[in-house]
Coordinates of C-alpha atoms and ligand atoms in Angstrom, one line a residue:
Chain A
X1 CA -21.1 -24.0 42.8
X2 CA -19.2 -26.8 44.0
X3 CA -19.5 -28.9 40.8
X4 CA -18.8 -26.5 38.2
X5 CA -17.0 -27.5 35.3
X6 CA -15.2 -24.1 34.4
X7 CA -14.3 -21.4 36.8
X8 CA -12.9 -17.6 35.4
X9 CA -12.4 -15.9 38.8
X10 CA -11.3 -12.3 39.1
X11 CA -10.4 -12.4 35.0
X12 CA -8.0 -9.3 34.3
X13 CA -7.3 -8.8 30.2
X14 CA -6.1 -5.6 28.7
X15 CA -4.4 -4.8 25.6
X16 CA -1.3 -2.2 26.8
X17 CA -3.9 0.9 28.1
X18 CA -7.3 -0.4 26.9
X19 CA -8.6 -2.8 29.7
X20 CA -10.8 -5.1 27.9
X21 CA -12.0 -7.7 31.1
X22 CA -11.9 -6.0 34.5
X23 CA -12.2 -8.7 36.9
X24 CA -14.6 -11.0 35.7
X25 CA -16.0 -13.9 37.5
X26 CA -17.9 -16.9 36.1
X27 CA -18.2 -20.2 36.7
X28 CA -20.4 -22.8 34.0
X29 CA -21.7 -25.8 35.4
X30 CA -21.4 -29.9 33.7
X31 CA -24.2 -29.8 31.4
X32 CA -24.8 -25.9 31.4
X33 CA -25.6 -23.9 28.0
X34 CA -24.3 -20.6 29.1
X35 CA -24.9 -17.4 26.1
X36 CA -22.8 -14.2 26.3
X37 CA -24.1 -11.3 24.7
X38 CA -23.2 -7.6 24.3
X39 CA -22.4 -5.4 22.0
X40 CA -19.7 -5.1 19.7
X41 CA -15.9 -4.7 21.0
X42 CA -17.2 -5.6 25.0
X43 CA -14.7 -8.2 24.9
X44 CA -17.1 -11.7 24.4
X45 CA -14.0 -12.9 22.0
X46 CA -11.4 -12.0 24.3
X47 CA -13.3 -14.2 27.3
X48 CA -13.7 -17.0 25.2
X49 CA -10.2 -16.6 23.9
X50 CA -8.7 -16.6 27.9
X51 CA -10.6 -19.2 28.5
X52 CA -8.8 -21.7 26.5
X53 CA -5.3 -19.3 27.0
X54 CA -4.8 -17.9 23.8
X55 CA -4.3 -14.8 25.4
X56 CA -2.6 -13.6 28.2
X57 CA -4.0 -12.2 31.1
X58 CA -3.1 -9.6 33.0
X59 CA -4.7 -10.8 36.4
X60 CA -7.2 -13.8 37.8
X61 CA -7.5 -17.6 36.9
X62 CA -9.6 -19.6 34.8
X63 CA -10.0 -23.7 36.5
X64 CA -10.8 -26.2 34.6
X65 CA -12.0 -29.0 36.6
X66 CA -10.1 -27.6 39.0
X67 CA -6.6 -27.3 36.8
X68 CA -5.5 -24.1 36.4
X69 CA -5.6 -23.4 32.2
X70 CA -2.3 -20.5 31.5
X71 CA -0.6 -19.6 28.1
X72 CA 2.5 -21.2 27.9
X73 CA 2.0 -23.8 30.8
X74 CA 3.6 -27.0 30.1
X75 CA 0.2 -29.1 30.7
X76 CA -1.7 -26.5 28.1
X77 CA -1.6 -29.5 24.9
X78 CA -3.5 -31.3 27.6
X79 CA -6.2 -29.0 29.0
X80 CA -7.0 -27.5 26.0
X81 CA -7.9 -31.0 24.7
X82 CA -10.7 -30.8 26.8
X83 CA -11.9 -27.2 25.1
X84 CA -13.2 -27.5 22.3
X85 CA -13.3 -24.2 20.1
X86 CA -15.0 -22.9 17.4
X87 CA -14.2 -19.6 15.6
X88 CA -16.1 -17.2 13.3
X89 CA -14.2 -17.0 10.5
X90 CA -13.3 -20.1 8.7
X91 CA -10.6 -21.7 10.7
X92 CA -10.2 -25.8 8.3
X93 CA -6.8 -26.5 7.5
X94 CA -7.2 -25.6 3.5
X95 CA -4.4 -27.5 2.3
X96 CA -5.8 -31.1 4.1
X97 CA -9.2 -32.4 3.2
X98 CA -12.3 -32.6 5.4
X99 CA -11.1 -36.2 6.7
X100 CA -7.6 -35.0 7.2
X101 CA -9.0 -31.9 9.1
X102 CA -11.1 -33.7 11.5
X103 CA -8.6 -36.8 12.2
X104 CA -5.3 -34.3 12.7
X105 CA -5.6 -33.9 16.0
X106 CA -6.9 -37.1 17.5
X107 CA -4.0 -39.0 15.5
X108 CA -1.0 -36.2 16.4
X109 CA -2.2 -34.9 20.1
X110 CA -4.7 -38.2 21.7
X111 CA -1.9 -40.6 19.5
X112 CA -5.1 -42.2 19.1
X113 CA -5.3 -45.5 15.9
X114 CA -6.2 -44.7 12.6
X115 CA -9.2 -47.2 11.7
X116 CA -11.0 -46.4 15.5
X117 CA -10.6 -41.9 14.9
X118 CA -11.8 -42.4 11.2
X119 CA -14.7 -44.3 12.0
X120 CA -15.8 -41.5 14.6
X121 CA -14.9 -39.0 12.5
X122 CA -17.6 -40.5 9.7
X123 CA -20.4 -41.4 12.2
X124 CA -19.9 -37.6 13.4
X125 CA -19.6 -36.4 9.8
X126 CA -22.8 -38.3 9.3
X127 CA -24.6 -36.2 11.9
X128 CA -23.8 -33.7 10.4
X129 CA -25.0 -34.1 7.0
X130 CA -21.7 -34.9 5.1
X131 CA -20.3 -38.1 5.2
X132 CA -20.1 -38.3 1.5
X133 CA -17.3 -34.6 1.4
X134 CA -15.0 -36.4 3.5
X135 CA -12.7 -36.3 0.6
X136 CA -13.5 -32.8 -0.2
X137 CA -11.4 -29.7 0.4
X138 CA -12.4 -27.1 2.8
X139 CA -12.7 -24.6 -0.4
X140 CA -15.3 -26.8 -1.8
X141 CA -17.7 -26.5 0.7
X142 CA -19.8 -23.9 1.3
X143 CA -19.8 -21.7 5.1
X144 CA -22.6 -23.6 6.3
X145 CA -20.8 -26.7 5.7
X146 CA -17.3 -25.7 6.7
X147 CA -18.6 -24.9 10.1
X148 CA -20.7 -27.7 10.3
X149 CA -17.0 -29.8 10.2
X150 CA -15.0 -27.6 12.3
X151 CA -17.7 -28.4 15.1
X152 CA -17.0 -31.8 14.2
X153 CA -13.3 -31.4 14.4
X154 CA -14.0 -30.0 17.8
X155 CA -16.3 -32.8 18.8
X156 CA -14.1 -35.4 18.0
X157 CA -11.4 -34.9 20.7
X158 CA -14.3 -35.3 23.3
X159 CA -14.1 -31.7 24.9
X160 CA -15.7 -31.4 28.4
X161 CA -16.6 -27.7 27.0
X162 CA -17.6 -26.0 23.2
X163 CA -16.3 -22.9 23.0
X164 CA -18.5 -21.2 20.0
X165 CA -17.8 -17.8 19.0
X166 CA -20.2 -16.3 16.5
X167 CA -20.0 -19.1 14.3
X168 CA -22.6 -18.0 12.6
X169 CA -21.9 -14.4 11.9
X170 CA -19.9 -15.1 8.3
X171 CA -22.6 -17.3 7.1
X172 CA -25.2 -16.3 4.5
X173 CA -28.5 -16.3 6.3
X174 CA -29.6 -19.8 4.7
X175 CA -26.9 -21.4 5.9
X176 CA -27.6 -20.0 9.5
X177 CA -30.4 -22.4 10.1
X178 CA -28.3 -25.7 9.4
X179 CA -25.3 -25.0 11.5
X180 CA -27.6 -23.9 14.7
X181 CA -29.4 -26.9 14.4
X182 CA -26.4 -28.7 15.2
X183 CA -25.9 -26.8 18.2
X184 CA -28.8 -27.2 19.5
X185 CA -28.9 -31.0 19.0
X186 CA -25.6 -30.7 20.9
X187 CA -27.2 -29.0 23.8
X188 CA -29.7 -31.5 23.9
X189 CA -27.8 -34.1 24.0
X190 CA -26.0 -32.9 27.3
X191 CA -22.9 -31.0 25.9
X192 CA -21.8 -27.9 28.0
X193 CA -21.3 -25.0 26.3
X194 CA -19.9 -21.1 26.3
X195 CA -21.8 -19.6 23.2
X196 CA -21.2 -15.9 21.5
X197 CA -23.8 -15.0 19.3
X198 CA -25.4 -12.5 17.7
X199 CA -28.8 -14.4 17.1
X200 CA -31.1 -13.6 19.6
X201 CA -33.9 -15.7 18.8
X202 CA -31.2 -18.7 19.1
X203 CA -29.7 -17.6 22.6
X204 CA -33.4 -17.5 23.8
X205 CA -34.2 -21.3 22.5
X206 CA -30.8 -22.4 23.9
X207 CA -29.9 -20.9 26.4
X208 CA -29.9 -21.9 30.3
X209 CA -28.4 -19.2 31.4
X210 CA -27.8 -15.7 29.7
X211 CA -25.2 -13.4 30.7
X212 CA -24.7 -9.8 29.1
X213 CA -21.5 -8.2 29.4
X214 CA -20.5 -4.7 28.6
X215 CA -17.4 -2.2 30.1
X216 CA -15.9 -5.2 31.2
X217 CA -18.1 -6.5 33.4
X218 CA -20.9 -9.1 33.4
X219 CA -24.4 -6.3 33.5
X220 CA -26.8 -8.4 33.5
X221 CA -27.5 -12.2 34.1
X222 CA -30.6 -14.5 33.6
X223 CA -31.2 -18.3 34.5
X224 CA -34.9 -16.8 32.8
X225 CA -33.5 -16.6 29.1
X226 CA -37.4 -16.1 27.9
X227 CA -38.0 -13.4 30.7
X228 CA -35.0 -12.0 30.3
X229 CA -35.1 -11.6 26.6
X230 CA -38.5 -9.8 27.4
X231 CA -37.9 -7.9 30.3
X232 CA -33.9 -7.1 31.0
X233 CA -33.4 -6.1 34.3
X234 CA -31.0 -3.5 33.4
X235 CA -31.6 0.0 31.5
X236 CA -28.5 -0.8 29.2
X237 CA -29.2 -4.8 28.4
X238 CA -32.4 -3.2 27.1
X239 CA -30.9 -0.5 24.9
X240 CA -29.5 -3.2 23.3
X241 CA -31.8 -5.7 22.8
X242 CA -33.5 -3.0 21.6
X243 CA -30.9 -2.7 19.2
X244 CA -32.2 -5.9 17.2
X245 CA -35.6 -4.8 17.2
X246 CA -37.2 -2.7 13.3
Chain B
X1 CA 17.0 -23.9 -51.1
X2 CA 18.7 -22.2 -48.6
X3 CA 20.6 -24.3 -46.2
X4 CA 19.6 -23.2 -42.7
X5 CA 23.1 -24.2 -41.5
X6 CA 20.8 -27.6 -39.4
X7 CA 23.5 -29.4 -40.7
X8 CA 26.6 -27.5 -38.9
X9 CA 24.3 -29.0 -35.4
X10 CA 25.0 -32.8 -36.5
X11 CA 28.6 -32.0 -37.7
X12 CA 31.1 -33.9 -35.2
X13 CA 30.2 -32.9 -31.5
X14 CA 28.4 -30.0 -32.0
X15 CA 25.0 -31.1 -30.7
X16 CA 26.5 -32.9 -27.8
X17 CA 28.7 -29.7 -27.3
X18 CA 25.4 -27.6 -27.1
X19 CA 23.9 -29.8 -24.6
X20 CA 27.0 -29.5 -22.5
X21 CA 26.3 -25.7 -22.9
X22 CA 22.8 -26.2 -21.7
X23 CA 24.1 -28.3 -18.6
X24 CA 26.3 -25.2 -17.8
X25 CA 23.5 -22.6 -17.8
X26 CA 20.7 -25.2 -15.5
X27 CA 23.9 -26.3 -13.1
X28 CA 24.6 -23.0 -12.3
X29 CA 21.0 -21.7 -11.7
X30 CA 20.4 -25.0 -10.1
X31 CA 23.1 -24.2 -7.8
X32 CA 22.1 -20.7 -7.2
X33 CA 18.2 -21.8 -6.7
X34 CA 19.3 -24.3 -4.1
X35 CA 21.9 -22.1 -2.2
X36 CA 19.1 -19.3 -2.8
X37 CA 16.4 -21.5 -0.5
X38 CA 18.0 -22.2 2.2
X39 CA 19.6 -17.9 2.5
X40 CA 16.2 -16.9 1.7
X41 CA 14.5 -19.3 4.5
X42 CA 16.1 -17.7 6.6
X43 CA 15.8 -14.5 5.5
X44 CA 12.3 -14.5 5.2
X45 CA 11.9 -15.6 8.8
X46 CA 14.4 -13.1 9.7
X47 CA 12.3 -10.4 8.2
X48 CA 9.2 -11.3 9.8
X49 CA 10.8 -11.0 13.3
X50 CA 10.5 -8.1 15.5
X51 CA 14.2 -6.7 14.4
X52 CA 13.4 -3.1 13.2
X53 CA 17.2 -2.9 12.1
X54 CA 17.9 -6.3 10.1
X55 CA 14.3 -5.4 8.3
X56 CA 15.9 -2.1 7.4
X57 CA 18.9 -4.0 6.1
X58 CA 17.3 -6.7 4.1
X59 CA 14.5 -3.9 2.7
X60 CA 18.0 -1.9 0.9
X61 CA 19.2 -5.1 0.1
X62 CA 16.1 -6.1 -1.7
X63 CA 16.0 -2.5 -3.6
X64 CA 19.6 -2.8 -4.3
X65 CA 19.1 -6.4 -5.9
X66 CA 15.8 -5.1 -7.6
X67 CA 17.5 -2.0 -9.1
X68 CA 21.1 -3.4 -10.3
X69 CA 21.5 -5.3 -13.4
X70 CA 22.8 -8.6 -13.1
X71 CA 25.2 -8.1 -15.6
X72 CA 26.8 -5.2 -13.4
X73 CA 27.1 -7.5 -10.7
X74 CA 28.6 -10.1 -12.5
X75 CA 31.0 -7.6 -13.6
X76 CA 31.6 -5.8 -10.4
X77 CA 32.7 -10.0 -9.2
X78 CA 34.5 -11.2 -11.3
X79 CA 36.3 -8.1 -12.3
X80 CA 35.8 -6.0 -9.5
X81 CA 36.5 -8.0 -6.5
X82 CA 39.4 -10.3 -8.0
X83 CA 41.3 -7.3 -9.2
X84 CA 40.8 -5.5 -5.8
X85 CA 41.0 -8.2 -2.8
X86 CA 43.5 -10.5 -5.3
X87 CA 41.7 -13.7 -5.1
X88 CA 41.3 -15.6 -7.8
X89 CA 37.7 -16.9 -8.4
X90 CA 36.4 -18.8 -11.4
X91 CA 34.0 -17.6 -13.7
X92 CA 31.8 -20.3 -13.0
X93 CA 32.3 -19.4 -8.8
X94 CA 31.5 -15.5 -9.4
X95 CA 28.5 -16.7 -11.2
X96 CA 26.9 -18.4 -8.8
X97 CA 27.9 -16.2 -5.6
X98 CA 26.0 -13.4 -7.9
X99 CA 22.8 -15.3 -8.9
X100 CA 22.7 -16.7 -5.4
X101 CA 22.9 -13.2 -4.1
X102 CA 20.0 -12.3 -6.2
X103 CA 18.2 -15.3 -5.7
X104 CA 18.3 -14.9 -1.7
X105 CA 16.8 -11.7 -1.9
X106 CA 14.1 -12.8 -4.1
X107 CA 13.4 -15.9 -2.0
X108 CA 13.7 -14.3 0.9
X109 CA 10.7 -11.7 0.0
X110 CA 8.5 -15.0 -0.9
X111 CA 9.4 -16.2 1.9
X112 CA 8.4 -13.5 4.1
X113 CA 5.0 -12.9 1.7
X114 CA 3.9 -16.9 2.3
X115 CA 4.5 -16.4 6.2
X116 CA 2.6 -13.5 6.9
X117 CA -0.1 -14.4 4.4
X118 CA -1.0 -16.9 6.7
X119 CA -3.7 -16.0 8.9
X120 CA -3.5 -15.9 12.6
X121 CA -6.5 -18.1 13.1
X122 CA -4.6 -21.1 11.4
X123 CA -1.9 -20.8 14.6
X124 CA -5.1 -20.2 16.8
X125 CA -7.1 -23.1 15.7
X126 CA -4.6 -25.8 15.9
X127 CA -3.4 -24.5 19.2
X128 CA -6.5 -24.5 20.3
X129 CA -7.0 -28.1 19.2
X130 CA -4.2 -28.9 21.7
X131 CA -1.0 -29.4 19.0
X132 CA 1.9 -28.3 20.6
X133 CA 3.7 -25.0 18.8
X134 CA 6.4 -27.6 17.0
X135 CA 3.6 -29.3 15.8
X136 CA 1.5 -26.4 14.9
X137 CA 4.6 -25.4 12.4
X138 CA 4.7 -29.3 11.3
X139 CA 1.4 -29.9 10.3
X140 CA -0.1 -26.4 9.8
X141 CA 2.1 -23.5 9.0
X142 CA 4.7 -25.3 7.1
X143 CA 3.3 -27.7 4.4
X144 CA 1.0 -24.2 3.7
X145 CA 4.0 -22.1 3.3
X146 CA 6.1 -24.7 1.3
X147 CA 3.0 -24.9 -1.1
X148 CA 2.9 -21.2 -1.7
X149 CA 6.7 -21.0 -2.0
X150 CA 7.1 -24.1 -4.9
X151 CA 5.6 -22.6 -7.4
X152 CA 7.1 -19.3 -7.0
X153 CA 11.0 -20.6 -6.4
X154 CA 10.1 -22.6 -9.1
X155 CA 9.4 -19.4 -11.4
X156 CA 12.4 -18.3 -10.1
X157 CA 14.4 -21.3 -11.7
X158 CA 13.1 -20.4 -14.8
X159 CA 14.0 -16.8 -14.9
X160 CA 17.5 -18.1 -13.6
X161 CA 18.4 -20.5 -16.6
X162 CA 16.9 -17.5 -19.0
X163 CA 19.5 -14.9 -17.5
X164 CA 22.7 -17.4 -17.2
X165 CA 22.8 -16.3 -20.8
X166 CA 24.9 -13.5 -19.6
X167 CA 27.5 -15.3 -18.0
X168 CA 29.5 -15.6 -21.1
X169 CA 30.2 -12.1 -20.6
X170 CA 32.8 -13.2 -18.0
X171 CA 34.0 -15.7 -20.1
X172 CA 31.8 -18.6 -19.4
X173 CA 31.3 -21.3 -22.0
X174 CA 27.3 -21.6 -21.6
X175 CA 24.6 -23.0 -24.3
X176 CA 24.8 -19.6 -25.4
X177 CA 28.5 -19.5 -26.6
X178 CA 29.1 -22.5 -27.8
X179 CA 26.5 -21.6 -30.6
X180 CA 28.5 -18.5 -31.2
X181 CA 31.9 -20.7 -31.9
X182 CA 30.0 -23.7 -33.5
X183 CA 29.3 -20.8 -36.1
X184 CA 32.3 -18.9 -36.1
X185 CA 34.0 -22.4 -36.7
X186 CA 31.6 -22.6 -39.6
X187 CA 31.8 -19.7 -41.1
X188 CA 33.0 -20.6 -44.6
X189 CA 31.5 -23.7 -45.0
X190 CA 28.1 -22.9 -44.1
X191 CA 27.4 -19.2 -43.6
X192 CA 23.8 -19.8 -42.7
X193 CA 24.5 -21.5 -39.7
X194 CA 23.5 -18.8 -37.5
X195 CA 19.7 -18.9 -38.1
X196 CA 19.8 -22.9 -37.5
X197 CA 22.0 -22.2 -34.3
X198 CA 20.3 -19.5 -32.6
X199 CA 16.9 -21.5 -33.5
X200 CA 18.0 -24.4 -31.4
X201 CA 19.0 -22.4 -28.6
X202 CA 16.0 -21.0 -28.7
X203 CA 14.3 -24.7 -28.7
X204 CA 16.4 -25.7 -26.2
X205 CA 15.7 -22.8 -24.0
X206 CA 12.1 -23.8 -24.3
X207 CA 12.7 -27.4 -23.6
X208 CA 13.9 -26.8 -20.3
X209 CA 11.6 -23.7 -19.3
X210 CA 8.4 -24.5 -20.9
X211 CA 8.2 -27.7 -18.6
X212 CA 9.2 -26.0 -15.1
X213 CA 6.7 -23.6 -16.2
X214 CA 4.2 -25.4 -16.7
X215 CA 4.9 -27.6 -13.5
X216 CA 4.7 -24.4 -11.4
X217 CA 1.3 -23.3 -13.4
X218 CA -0.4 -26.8 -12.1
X219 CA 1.0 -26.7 -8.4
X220 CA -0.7 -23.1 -8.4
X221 CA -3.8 -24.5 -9.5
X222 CA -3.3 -27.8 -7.2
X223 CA -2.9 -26.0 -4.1
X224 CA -4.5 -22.4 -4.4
Ligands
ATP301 N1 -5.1 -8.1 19.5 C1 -5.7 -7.0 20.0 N2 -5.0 -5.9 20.2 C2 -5.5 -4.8 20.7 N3 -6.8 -4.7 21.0 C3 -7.6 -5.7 20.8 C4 -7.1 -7.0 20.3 N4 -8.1 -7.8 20.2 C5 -9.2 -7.2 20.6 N5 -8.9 -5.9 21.0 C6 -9.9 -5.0 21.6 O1 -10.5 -5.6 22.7 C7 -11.8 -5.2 22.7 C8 -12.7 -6.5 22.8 O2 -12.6 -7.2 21.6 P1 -13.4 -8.5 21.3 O3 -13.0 -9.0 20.0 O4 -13.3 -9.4 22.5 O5 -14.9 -7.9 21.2 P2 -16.2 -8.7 20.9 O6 -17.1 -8.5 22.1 O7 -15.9 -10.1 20.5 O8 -16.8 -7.9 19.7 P3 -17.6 -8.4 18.4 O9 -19.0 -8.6 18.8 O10 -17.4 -7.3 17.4 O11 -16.9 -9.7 18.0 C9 -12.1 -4.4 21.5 O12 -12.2 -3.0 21.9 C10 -11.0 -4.6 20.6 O13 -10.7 -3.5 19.9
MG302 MG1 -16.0 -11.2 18.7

């Protein structure tokens, strides 16, 4: 894997006693759609989470393009520039509007001009379907549409990687559909991307790669995701896929 | 018809007199209010901190502050500490060294509430976005706590100016008082003069508080 884009080698994270990653090794490629899965409290939040440091860790590294990526390191601003992240619950800044959301960081961190970030921020608002709430206020909007502009807000400062952890899991199922859709045009167009999710049917259109994770560990992984999804290797990555079935 | 002593209020300086009386009472909580901010600022962050002891401290303060009249704090300064450590502080001084003391506990417990009631993921997803922590607390984490706080210390204000009416009771000459000797001058002349007084004070207490109020009531609503 010599051109891969992120590298978690030998990942250590526990919280005091409970060990919640024990030596975890991963590496996603330029252009790679990787999907974690696993069931609840295996520690799919805490990866994503170390991977752009927002938790210590207790052992291993995690290279970006080579550049080591730790909590409290003075390049961190930097790096993380390069991660874009997307949470579950509703992370806009309510007190700024949807504009003021997206063009924060590209005017405060990139220093980047006014007129040039606004008119990305619209064309990528336009994408999106909502070019005409710039002016709104994050309460205005509905789930679906608040994380619809937090990819955006992501998207704008050019991340090398999308970090997306179950953005979908607040939303009412209507408003599932339109914020996948999104993602999926993202993966199409190229974008590299570490997904959580709990829709199955979506890691199996998206996915290039499919990696289950339980105790810690990576249990399972597919480059198959359709064959996978089908037939899991493992006894315990088909307990839980059997999980989703009625 | 009954004279309802209005006409006492335009005799000489007497209406002038009252608003100099009104000037006393907001001064003093202005004062307080902005001596109050700053102590409570730092109290709240205090008492968000990891210091079991100093939360201990400022949690008895709090009840203390909570449970005492103000008017026994007033006395216990201005009588109280003058007579027993010999200095000699002003009525005006005493005042605002007691409201301030209130007012810091009070602000400091906003303070702490509009902190903590902001949730982690608003630190996580601007550092995430690559702001740098001072810019987190610029951008983020301040102008939401400040929005929370305005209409509450602004409430505060308000409950300020309504209890200055007791510093007459050590001898301050507040809105209040000068009613009582613009009707004792009175007396004879007009003996009704108390109703028309007391009226105005009322007014006037409403002229002041009704706007601040109402100010606070549309921040709320402006930035809930
Ligand atoms: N701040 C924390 N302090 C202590 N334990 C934590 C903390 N955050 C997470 N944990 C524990 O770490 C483990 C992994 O949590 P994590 O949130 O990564 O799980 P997850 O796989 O994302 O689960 P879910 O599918 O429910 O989101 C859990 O057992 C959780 O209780
Ligand atoms: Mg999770």
């Amino acid at each position: 894997m010599e051109n891969a884009l992120l590298e978690i080698k030998n990942l250590k994270k526990a919280y005091g006693e409970h060990i919640v990653l024990d030596g975890l090794d991963l590496a996603v490629n330029r252009g790679e759609v990787v999907v974690v899965i696993g069931p609840s409290g295996c520690g799919k939040s805490t990866l994503l989470r170390c991977v752009n440091a927002l938790e210590d860790i207790q052992g291993g590294e995690v290279l970006l393009d080579g550049e080591p990526v730790r909590r409290g390191a003075k390049d961190i601003s930097r790096l993380r520039q390069k991660i874009g992240m997307v949470f579950q619950s509703y992370d806009l800044f309510p007190h700024k509007s949807i504009l003021e959301n997206i063009l924060l960081a590209p005017l405060k961190v990139q220093k980047r001009q006014r007129a040039e970030a606004e008119k990305e921020a619209l064309e990528l608002l336009d994408r999106v379907g909502l070019k005409d709430r710039k002016d709104d206020y994050p309460r205005q909007l509905s789930g679906g549409q608040k994380q619809r502009v937090a990819i955006v807000r992501a998207l704008i400062m050019h991340p090398e990687i999308l970090l997306l952890d179950e953005i979908t899991a607040a939303l009412d199922p209507e408003m599932v559909h339109e914020v996948l859709q999104v993602v999926l045009a993202l993966a199409r167009s190229g974008s590299t991307m570490l997904i959580v999710t709990h829709e199955m049917a979506f890691a199996r259109a998206i996915a290039d790669r499919v990696i289950f994770l339980e105790g810690g560990h990576i249990v399972e992984e597919s480059r198959e995701p359709r064959a996978f999804f089908d037939r899991p290797a493992t006894e315990r990555a088909r307990q839980f896929l059997r999980t989703f079935e009625y | 018809m009954q004279s309802l002593g209005l006409d006492v209020l335009f005799k000489g300086k007497n209406f002038v007199r009252l608003l100099g009386g009104l000037w006393v009472a907001v001064r003093i909580s202005l004062i307080s209010v902005a001596i109050s901010i700053v102590l409570g600022l730092v109290m709240g962050v205090l008492m968000t901190g990891k210091s079991r002891v100093l939360k201990a401290v400022f949690r008895v303060y709090l009840e203390i502050v909570r449970i005492m009249p103000q008017i026994v704090l007033l006395f216990v300064v201005y009588f109280g500490t003058t007579r027993v450590f010999g200095w000699d502080l002003s009525s005006e001084a005493s005042a605002i060294i007691v409201f301030s003391f209130w007012g810091t506990a009070e602000m400091g417990d906003l303070v702490r509430g509009a902190l903590i009631s902001i949730p982690r993921i608003q630190y996580e997803s601007a550092e995430a976005l690559g702001l740098t922590t001072g810019q987190v607390y610029r951008y983020v984490i301040l102008p939401q706590t400040v929005r929370r706080l305005i209409p509450l210390s602004i409430n505060l204000i308000t409950r300020m100016i309504k209890t200055t009416s007791l510093v007459m009771m050590i001898g301050m000459v507040e809105v209040l008082k000068v009613a009582q000797q613009i009707i004792e001058a009175n007396r004879k002349t007009s003996p009704n003069a108390a109703f028309g007084l007391f009226a105005v004070v009322m007014l006037l207490y409403f002229a002041i508080c009704w706007p601040i109020s109402r100010l606070a009531g549309y921040l709320e609503k402006r930035w809930a």
